[in-house]
Amino acid sequence: MTTMEAPATREIPYVSAVAEAFAQLMREDPTIFIAGEDVALYGSVFGVSRGLLNEFGPQRVVDTPIAESGIMGLGLGAAATGLRPIIDIMFMDFMGVCMDEVVNQIAKMKYMFGGKAKLPLTIHTMAGAGTSMAAQHSQSLEAWFCHVPGLKVVMPSGPYEAKGLMVAAVRDDNPVIVVNTKTILGMKAHVPEELYEIPLGKAHVIREGTNFTIVATGRMVSESLKAAELLSADGLDVEVVDPRTLQPFDTETVVASVRKTHRALIAHEAVRFGGIGAEFAAQIQEEAFDYLDAPVGRVGAPFTPVPFSPVLEKEYMPTADKIAAEVRRILGKQV
Amino acid sequence: MTTMEAPATREIPYVSAVAEAFAQLMREDPTIFIAGEDVALYGSVFGVSRGLLNEFGPQRVVDTPIAESGIMGLGLGAAATGLRPIIDIMFMDFMGVCMDEVVNQIAKMKYMFGGKAKLPLTIHTMAGAGTSMAAQHSQSLEAWFCHVPGLKVVMPSGPYEAKGLMVAAVRDDNPVIVVNTKTILGMKAHVPEELYEIPLGKAHVIREGTNFTIVATGRMVSESLKAAELLSADGLDVEVVDPRTLQPFDTETVVASVRKTHRALIAHEAVRFGGIGAEFAAQIQEEAFDYLDAPVGRVGAPFTPVPFSPVLEKEYMPTADKIAAEVRRILGKQV
Amino acid sequence: MTDIAADVLLDIHNRMVRIRTFEEEAGKLMESGKIPGALHLYVGEEAVAAGVMVHLRDSDQITSTHRGHGHLVAKGGDLQKMYAELFGRATGYCKGKGGSMHISDLDLGMLGANGIVGAGPPIAIGAAFSNKYRGTDDVTCCFFGDGASNEGTFHEAANMAALYKLPVIFVCENNGFGEFTRQERHQAIHDIADRAAGYGMPGIVVDGMDALAVYESAGEAIARARRGDGPTFLEYKTYRYFDHVGVRGMGVIYREDSEVLEWRQRDPIALMEARLAEQGLLSADGAAQVHEAALAEVREAIAFAEASPFPEPSALMEDIYTTAAGAGGAA
Amino acid sequence: MTDIAADVLLDIHNRMVRIRTFEEEAGKLMESGKIPGALHLYVGEEAVAAGVMVHLRDSDQITSTHRGHGHLVAKGGDLQKMYAELFGRATGYCKGKGGSMHISDLDLGMLGANGIVGAGPPIAIGAAFSNKYRGTDDVTCCFFGDGASNEGTFHEAANMAALYKLPVIFVCENNGFGEFTRQERHQAIHDIADRAAGYGMPGIVVDGMDALAVYESAGEAIARARRGDGPTFLEYKTYRYFDHVGVRGMGVIYREDSEVLEWRQRDPIALMEARLAEQGLLSADGAAQVHEAALAEVREAIAFAEASPFPEPSALMEDIYTTAAGAGGAA
Ligand SMILES: Cc1ncc(C[n+]2csc(CCOP(=O)(O)OP(=O)(O)O)c2C)c(N)n1
Ligand SMILES: Cc1ncc(C[n+]2csc(CCOP(=O)(O)OP(=O)(O)O)c2C)c(N)n1
Ligand SMILES: [Mg+2]
Ligand SMILES: [Mg+2]
């Protein structure tokens, strides 16, 4: 699914790619520590920090009380005084209990201080529905953070991206939120053994095509690739672009694609209304207006809290089929 | 600035329109109470609750500790058990310290409980820059809440709207966030003496025009009216639409306007990237693609925290001039 | 114990047995894949829910946690609707929209299990404020864990409860762990009730495996709240037999099996049965009958749930907003 | 007092006078419209900042509040950069981007005034964690108000500080009000230090108008933290002479003038001067000279600020992100 860029790779799952990134980064830089609920002894409920306590000890792998504002402040204060923290917020939904720290403190400290602060802080979290965890454990809230100057936001679409973007995020001297999607933690792909960075702010054309552009984030990238296969049966040659970083957004790559294909759709798992797809769509029509043969479409979750029952959640989730259907609808609409 | 719809009106400032709405509503319905920091004895730092303590007493006009999660929970628990609370969050920036209550509890309780809960809760807050209050007292964060199913979001543009929308918000059986803009609290307009509702979810064409549509929120409505005057000198006949309610958004009225004028721009005070203007723009190009003669433009704040220094803040603020300039730029762009 | 009426004692016992049976069967169903999502079981902690809830009326409210089944069973919840909810069926308490973590019954004042740790206390003070505002003598019991006691929300709510003298009881279920982190690794205090003084309310430490101790301490706190004398903080030392999520609970990395076995020595139901036998109020046979009746009821509930339809996909977009003619009405 | 070196006593006095002078002049400038935005003045509370800060090195950190000027002056802040910041000039501490509520000096370990009540404690524990992690014996002093003590952030940070035995000192400036709400109307306790026990740290109540009492209590707490023995909660009872924002402070709805006058009877600077005179360490003339020197320095700072340029409008979009070759480096 991803191009191999390094010689020594293995097929490993997403979760291991993240864990490997953490371990290798911590070996390289003694100022890096990781803190969060059950990240040490238990190795995180998602397994992303398994093994770290053994290797790095409790000073650098820190179990915390259930107190997200405290945890996030711990990260901020440590980052402002010379450390490079990785802060784990188990479910993205829990950002609600530490929004002030993220948005009013972390994002703004540098600016409010006239540029003096350096905040090399990474926030690591899990988003997405599809596991019957209901309304408070399933949200994709990345749009909130993309709207906040001072933050960067990254959303890996697979194991290769997960490791490379994590390395870039942790090494970045700014606060970066890494939004993983819990339903792809088991997805496998070739991942280089050594440390490598995927540069922040650069989109990746993951599938080339000539007559339709799908811009997809996180899990929706693999769904869009499936949709592209479905649509190729219709004779459509779909290009799929993975922005990888949502903030800053690589307008250039995306717009170049749409200028080539003349049609675009954005797919994300978050609620469609007010999702980051709205921003992408707005930018595309601003920058490629004269190239567009059809309105820019959007696929996202419907405007409802995430339901518990599998039957309802299935209806809720954006999928390859829904993406393909929306592409067909848009094309039908062309006059 | 607004059409008079009732016989007995007076010119009163925005702040008095809100205070009057509170008092009249509380007279009508004994289950309404208002709680927040310094809303009782001091009458709120913005003056919106002045006089209420005297008339309604400390049981119904409640000074709280500085504890926004507690305050918001107070509102939720009271609403779920038969009361109709008005919760004041002094500055919208402080939503960060009670996001979980608003987004994970208040917005979702009804759905999570299979529809059983009724939550007639109004959250009243102040947004906007322009008063040298710097990065943590100046934000316009309405886009966050518009992205959350279960909430309604209202943004009055003047005194008439402030009273009528507040009445509708408080009487609504759902959680409604009323976002006021602090720099227009002194704005005066004719406001009916009696109670009246401005229906939620209905946009208002505040100025009719034939060849350009500006969709503006809050303070940007009056700025857009000024911009329309400026542009009429260029021979442009601008229509200005005030959505009044941002969630649910009145797509129909806005799209009808754009289908008529063929060009549109959204203006809001919030940061442009990821602002609610992105959603409006995305919807307009989806629904009026074949009618558009130019890309849908957006005016919002630049991608930076709000600065303190008046010189920088002036540069930061969206204004009538900036709106007019952007309209001209869009028109120049037409091929 | 002698001054507690026999029917109350039997009632407490019955509630505990019904909770345990409900939870053990739910655990099996989760393991066999029939219950989707996360299931946080209450087994081992039954004395707390039963000993508190036996004092409450339907109009008294409770706020609950992610570990909420026990609270709803003890508050008188309908087991059929509960199981149907765990199964994600249209007949469930939440029409399948909430599941285990959001199970609720507003008619019984059960203001919801909650997926956010520490979310209960602010909601509880709102309900208590409402009780006072509306001139009732209803009270609100706020259940939360040792882990939750470290969330800022608890602090804010406790302070406001004491300040306004609200009829709320903070029921801290100290089962020694927040997920997989032992209490001594999440706070530097031994008794969480020590926090109460910092708000100006009484704080009491009670053996949470002893249903009678729970009953008595809760009774006093609830009476105090009903009288208008304000909140109380009750800390119940208890233990969760199973794992944080699901069943297992032994052979795990974060605690010794021996610890589990020690706590099981003081099993709240066994303890209660021994006492009831001692008092001649319940024979071994009688106890067995209570268990059998509970099992029968639970099996019936499961059968009901399994026979129930899933929600229609179209139900997805229902129940988000109240659409009834909203205007003008008091609630 | 006898065992405190004369230079330390004079230093404390000097810091207090410099704070007061800074604040009084700032108040005038705000009233005359020269300082935009909100100005929360520290007048009346000087003993706290001075008595604590005299113990600190540049490498020790503090977190501050919306009422932060006094903290930075006492920590050794540059008055010119401070005034330039209040005036929104390019030469200010924050290049005019922060203003009064975000004034900061990271080189002095001053991690910022803060516009969000209760935001300091979580940041403070992060700095303290870092001190420990980096193997220094630096400490972090976390200043916050009686009002802020009701925010959940304080609770979370206090718990973590005690749990990890962090070198942090919680300095609660209890001036009796959160904005316009008197302490007894925002919490049901009299001594906020009573909260300390709930986290497992010592809590001490001290007269915050008495700079020597502040000095001694802070000294012990700071030494304890430096030794690695963990956090302490210090409550200083003090009073704000002026209004919550701006100057006025008398003839207001939320307190009696007589209360203000009573507190002014125990003015921390006057108290200190009386003691210094008693000890023969500072004559009336000597004190007057300290005041004059402070005024001269403040006037110079104001002149510097007024002569300073405003930022270029283009500076708006600078300082949002660190753009230096980020990759690979330890901090
Ligand atoms: C705000 C928040 N943080 C973290 C979690 C994840 N989580 C769920 S249960 C739990 C442990 C709660 O511990 P405690 O309060 O002691 O309750 P117990 O599970 O022991 O009954 C955690 C950390 C959550 N659901 N919400
Ligand atoms: C989260 C938050 N809530 C409310 C406010 C508004 N506010 C600013 S200062 C203040 C009072 C703070 O009281 P206290 O902590 O006692 O400090 P003092 O002003 O007395 O020094 C309030 C409520 C705020 N800035 N941030
Ligand atoms: Mg626990
Ligand atoms: Mg105070």
PDB file of C-alpha atoms in Angstrom, chain D residues 135-222:
ATOM      1  CA  GLY D 135      18.583  16.168  37.847  1.00  0.00           C
ATOM      2  CA  THR D 136      18.630  19.758  39.062  1.00  0.00           C
ATOM      3  CA  ASP D 137      17.535  20.919  42.489  1.00  0.00           C
ATOM      4  CA  ASP D 138      15.498  23.748  41.041  1.00  0.00           C
ATOM      5  CA  VAL D 139      11.990  24.263  42.306  1.00  0.00           C
ATOM      6  CA  THR D 140       8.792  25.658  40.857  1.00  0.00           C
ATOM      7  CA  CYS D 141       6.520  28.037  42.737  1.00  0.00           C
ATOM      8  CA  CYS D 142       2.942  28.008  41.562  1.00  0.00           C
ATOM      9  CA  PHE D 143       1.000  31.162  42.406  1.00  0.00           C
ATOM     10  CA  PHE D 144      -2.777  31.107  42.298  1.00  0.00           C
ATOM     11  CA  GLY D 145      -5.735  32.718  44.000  1.00  0.00           C
ATOM     12  CA  ASP D 146      -8.453  31.647  46.381  1.00  0.00           C
ATOM     13  CA  GLY D 147     -10.817  31.659  43.417  1.00  0.00           C
ATOM     14  CA  ALA D 148      -8.502  29.454  41.393  1.00  0.00           C
ATOM     15  CA  SER D 149      -8.388  26.917  44.196  1.00  0.00           C
ATOM     16  CA  ASN D 150     -11.866  25.842  43.080  1.00  0.00           C
ATOM     17  CA  GLU D 151     -10.804  24.950  39.548  1.00  0.00           C
ATOM     18  CA  GLY D 152     -10.304  21.273  38.804  1.00  0.00           C
ATOM     19  CA  THR D 153      -6.874  21.949  37.358  1.00  0.00           C
ATOM     20  CA  PHE D 154      -5.543  22.791  40.796  1.00  0.00           C
ATOM     21  CA  HIS D 155      -6.834  19.485  42.119  1.00  0.00           C
ATOM     22  CA  GLU D 156      -5.297  17.405  39.360  1.00  0.00           C
ATOM     23  CA  ALA D 157      -1.954  19.119  39.655  1.00  0.00           C
ATOM     24  CA  ALA D 158      -1.844  18.937  43.451  1.00  0.00           C
ATOM     25  CA  ASN D 159      -2.556  15.227  43.368  1.00  0.00           C
ATOM     26  CA  MET D 160       0.165  14.572  40.818  1.00  0.00           C
ATOM     27  CA  ALA D 161       2.661  16.774  42.643  1.00  0.00           C
ATOM     28  CA  ALA D 162       2.265  14.820  45.855  1.00  0.00           C
ATOM     29  CA  LEU D 163       2.206  11.478  44.054  1.00  0.00           C
ATOM     30  CA  TYR D 164       5.456  12.120  42.202  1.00  0.00           C
ATOM     31  CA  LYS D 165       6.977  14.109  45.083  1.00  0.00           C
ATOM     32  CA  LEU D 166       7.670  16.964  42.738  1.00  0.00           C
ATOM     33  CA  PRO D 167       9.682  20.023  43.758  1.00  0.00           C
ATOM     34  CA  VAL D 168       6.746  22.378  43.532  1.00  0.00           C
ATOM     35  CA  ILE D 169       5.289  24.826  46.031  1.00  0.00           C
ATOM     36  CA  PHE D 170       1.626  25.781  45.764  1.00  0.00           C
ATOM     37  CA  VAL D 171       1.410  29.409  46.782  1.00  0.00           C
ATOM     38  CA  CYS D 172      -2.213  30.297  47.314  1.00  0.00           C
ATOM     39  CA  GLU D 173      -2.734  34.044  47.449  1.00  0.00           C
ATOM     40  CA  ASN D 174      -5.973  34.210  49.365  1.00  0.00           C
ATOM     41  CA  ASN D 175      -7.035  37.819  48.935  1.00  0.00           C
ATOM     42  CA  GLY D 176     -10.567  36.993  49.990  1.00  0.00           C
ATOM     43  CA  PHE D 177     -12.191  37.362  46.578  1.00  0.00           C
ATOM     44  CA  GLY D 178     -12.494  35.729  43.212  1.00  0.00           C
ATOM     45  CA  GLU D 179     -13.381  38.765  41.134  1.00  0.00           C
ATOM     46  CA  PHE D 180     -16.344  40.186  43.054  1.00  0.00           C
ATOM     47  CA  THR D 181     -17.254  37.078  44.976  1.00  0.00           C
ATOM     48  CA  ARG D 182     -16.132  36.817  48.548  1.00  0.00           C
ATOM     49  CA  GLN D 183     -14.435  33.644  49.684  1.00  0.00           C
ATOM     50  CA  GLU D 184     -17.317  32.519  51.883  1.00  0.00           C
ATOM     51  CA  ARG D 185     -19.543  32.699  48.842  1.00  0.00           C
ATOM     52  CA  HIS D 186     -17.250  30.547  46.692  1.00  0.00           C
ATOM     53  CA  GLN D 187     -16.183  27.823  49.101  1.00  0.00           C
ATOM     54  CA  ALA D 188     -17.442  26.418  52.365  1.00  0.00           C
ATOM     55  CA  ILE D 189     -14.047  26.342  54.054  1.00  0.00           C
ATOM     56  CA  HIS D 190     -12.137  29.039  55.834  1.00  0.00           C
ATOM     57  CA  ASP D 191      -8.582  27.842  55.305  1.00  0.00           C
ATOM     58  CA  ILE D 192      -7.808  26.709  51.806  1.00  0.00           C
ATOM     59  CA  ALA D 193      -4.706  25.008  53.168  1.00  0.00           C
ATOM     60  CA  ASP D 194      -7.113  22.423  54.570  1.00  0.00           C
ATOM     61  CA  ARG D 195      -7.167  21.004  51.083  1.00  0.00           C
ATOM     62  CA  ALA D 196      -3.514  19.967  51.258  1.00  0.00           C
ATOM     63  CA  ALA D 197      -4.161  16.944  53.452  1.00  0.00           C
ATOM     64  CA  GLY D 198      -6.385  15.518  50.755  1.00  0.00           C
ATOM     65  CA  TYR D 199      -3.369  15.215  48.498  1.00  0.00           C
ATOM     66  CA  GLY D 200      -0.883  14.091  51.104  1.00  0.00           C
ATOM     67  CA  MET D 201       1.117  17.272  51.421  1.00  0.00           C
ATOM     68  CA  PRO D 202       1.582  19.743  54.257  1.00  0.00           C
ATOM     69  CA  GLY D 203      -0.697  22.771  54.223  1.00  0.00           C
ATOM     70  CA  ILE D 204       0.219  25.903  56.097  1.00  0.00           C
ATOM     71  CA  VAL D 205      -1.734  29.093  56.765  1.00  0.00           C
ATOM     72  CA  VAL D 206       0.333  32.244  56.974  1.00  0.00           C
ATOM     73  CA  ASP D 207      -0.306  35.955  57.406  1.00  0.00           C
ATOM     74  CA  GLY D 208       0.295  37.216  53.892  1.00  0.00           C
ATOM     75  CA  MET D 209       0.656  40.835  54.992  1.00  0.00           C
ATOM     76  CA  ASP D 210       3.714  39.952  57.035  1.00  0.00           C
ATOM     77  CA  ALA D 211       6.637  39.629  54.662  1.00  0.00           C
ATOM     78  CA  LEU D 212       8.767  37.887  57.263  1.00  0.00           C
ATOM     79  CA  ALA D 213       6.156  35.245  57.948  1.00  0.00           C
ATOM     80  CA  VAL D 214       5.976  34.725  54.210  1.00  0.00           C
ATOM     81  CA  TYR D 215       9.741  34.593  53.975  1.00  0.00           C
ATOM     82  CA  GLU D 216      10.080  31.980  56.667  1.00  0.00           C
ATOM     83  CA  SER D 217       7.251  29.710  55.589  1.00  0.00           C
ATOM     84  CA  ALA D 218       8.304  29.861  51.963  1.00  0.00           C
ATOM     85  CA  GLY D 219      11.892  29.213  52.893  1.00  0.00           C
ATOM     86  CA  GLU D 220      10.995  25.996  54.619  1.00  0.00           C
ATOM     87  CA  ALA D 221       8.757  24.797  51.821  1.00  0.00           C
ATOM     88  CA  ILE D 222      11.335  25.621  49.186  1.00  0.00           C
TER      89      ILE D 222
END
